[in-house]
Amino acid sequence: MIDKKTIENVAKLARLKISESEAQEFSQQLAKALEHFAKISQINTEGVEALVTPTEIEAYWREDVVEQNYSAEEMTANAPEKSGHLFKVPPVV
Amino acid sequence: MDLLKASFSDIAEAVTSKAISAKEVSSFFLKRAQSLNPRINAITSFNDHALAEAEKIDEKIAKKESVGPLAGVPFGIKEMFCTKGLKTTAASKMLANFVPPYDATAVERLKNAGAIVLGKLNQDEFAMGSSNENSLHGVVRNPWDVTCVPGGSSGGSAAAQASRLMAGTLGTDTGGSIRQPAHFCGVVGVKPTYGRVSRFGIIAYASSLDQAGPIVSSVKDAALSLEVISGFDKNDGTTSQKAVPAWSKQLNENVKGLKVGLLKQCMSGALNADVQKAVDNSLDILKKSGAEIVEVSVPLIEYAVPVYYLIAASEASSNLARYDGVKYGYRAEFKNLSAIPLEDFYGETRGQGFGAEVKRRIMLGTYCLSSGYYDAYYTKAGQVRRLMVQQYQEAFKSCDVILSPVTTSTAFKIGERISDPLAMYLNDIFTTSTNLAGLPGMSVPFSLSAEGLPIGIQLTANHFDEQRMLNVGLALENASSVRGKNPNVF
């Protein structure tokens, strides 16, 4: 069972503010999903290396050369708030 | 030329030979899309420059410059793909005003081949969903029955293609998001081998599972468009350096001597009777055409859904950490405050910017990656994933392609499953294992249910063996009873 404290901790780790009703809803849904997911614990995986990428990746290295692909205007064009070419944020502590 | 039935090569040939201009083709589809879209809500925005871009193709042709195999073919692009100068929202409030300064590689390659981007297509928020009901832009409706979902997450692509609002569309598939909506909407959807198509410029959901692919009207169009977008990209280190075969030129419906694997695990569950009948009929047709049907087994498929959701949610929680409200995307309002804690800045922004399904998966993923649970969930899922790949490799020793249903049922009603996320997740039982193993998979329309809803057949091949999959797909397409039939919205 996922209690309220666990949900609060996970939300904090995820940097996600959730409402009381969401906490309640997620707690039940997560518990149900994890209960279902727990059945993979029955599979014997001793000595098996976890797979990260499903197909073999051929190594590729590019030249270590600095490139400028975008202008400062382009890179800051989507900023919620900016000052010149700088990203502007509210004062934080 | 009937543009509603024309293949990509028909259009490109007509445009190149000046039988019709690229501008006329784009105008035709634009008008059709604008008039029909309000009924299905598949298109989220139109490209205001589409006609000017089509004119440029015509100018090139006039100057006898080369224009590519998709010259003048109008495409719709799922919102997950970055498109230079065109809003790319991922159907999320978080990116509601995002206009990328670059094209995703797949989009760039379509354009280089002469295709015209006509507009962007609806989807589930951040590609998380199996019904296209979780979108900033609202629910997409299935053109065969507007009270039903089109499937997800590329529901907009499949619905736009089925009603031929575009000549072709692009989708993404993380756990079945190309194949399942293609099945629900009666169109062809191909998810290539992991690494075939660059993920550069595709908004990341689960990096080890995401692949892009076409959702189109025929196997021939699928082969050609897949050929165009595939291949190594220096911007994505996980793309394969293997040569891309000319799939469209080598298409061959002759299945004589091919071994078609029937997955034992797929036939033991509760299948809708019409879906079961379609699978049985498709096997009969292949058998009569000279293919040998063999039973194969991938026992770990039983665990594909939990393994998939553990891995997808974990990778999503990591990928979506970039949405912090600083450089781009949504930011919560903070007014009249001298200073705020940094965690509140992130928390408020993310709490307000993400929708319920996205938050649910971030919570699940964060939990699975948190200290004390990482090994029990993420590592364990990765281990089972390796064993599943091994079982598939074993199965492919005795067959060339695997045939299975796409999902257990046809398109369901809007709202029917939205309140039970776990039930919705279980809908993905036949599609997720393909992504976990990185295999190519496709859905080919094969028949209609008693209610008149499309049923697709899923084909899965070994890594980088798209050709055989497409060939079997062609054989099924040629025998399909849904071929030439149009959805009700037409």
XYZ file of C-alpha atoms in Angstrom, chain B residues 5 55 103 167 175 205 218 221 228 343 359 369 386 399 418 444 468:
17
model
C -6.783 7.045 -53.825
C 5.185 26.363 -55.076
C 13.058 20.152 -37.640
C -1.764 11.962 -48.170
C 4.374 0.753 -26.714
C 9.005 9.965 -23.778
C -0.950 1.274 -48.166
C 3.432 3.979 -49.246
C 12.982 8.166 -46.760
C 11.353 23.574 -5.233
C 1.641 13.097 -13.678
C 13.673 4.807 -9.628
C 16.877 -9.150 -21.879
C 9.932 -18.516 -38.315
C -10.745 6.405 -19.198
C -2.189 -4.024 -41.713
C 9.951 -9.655 -44.997
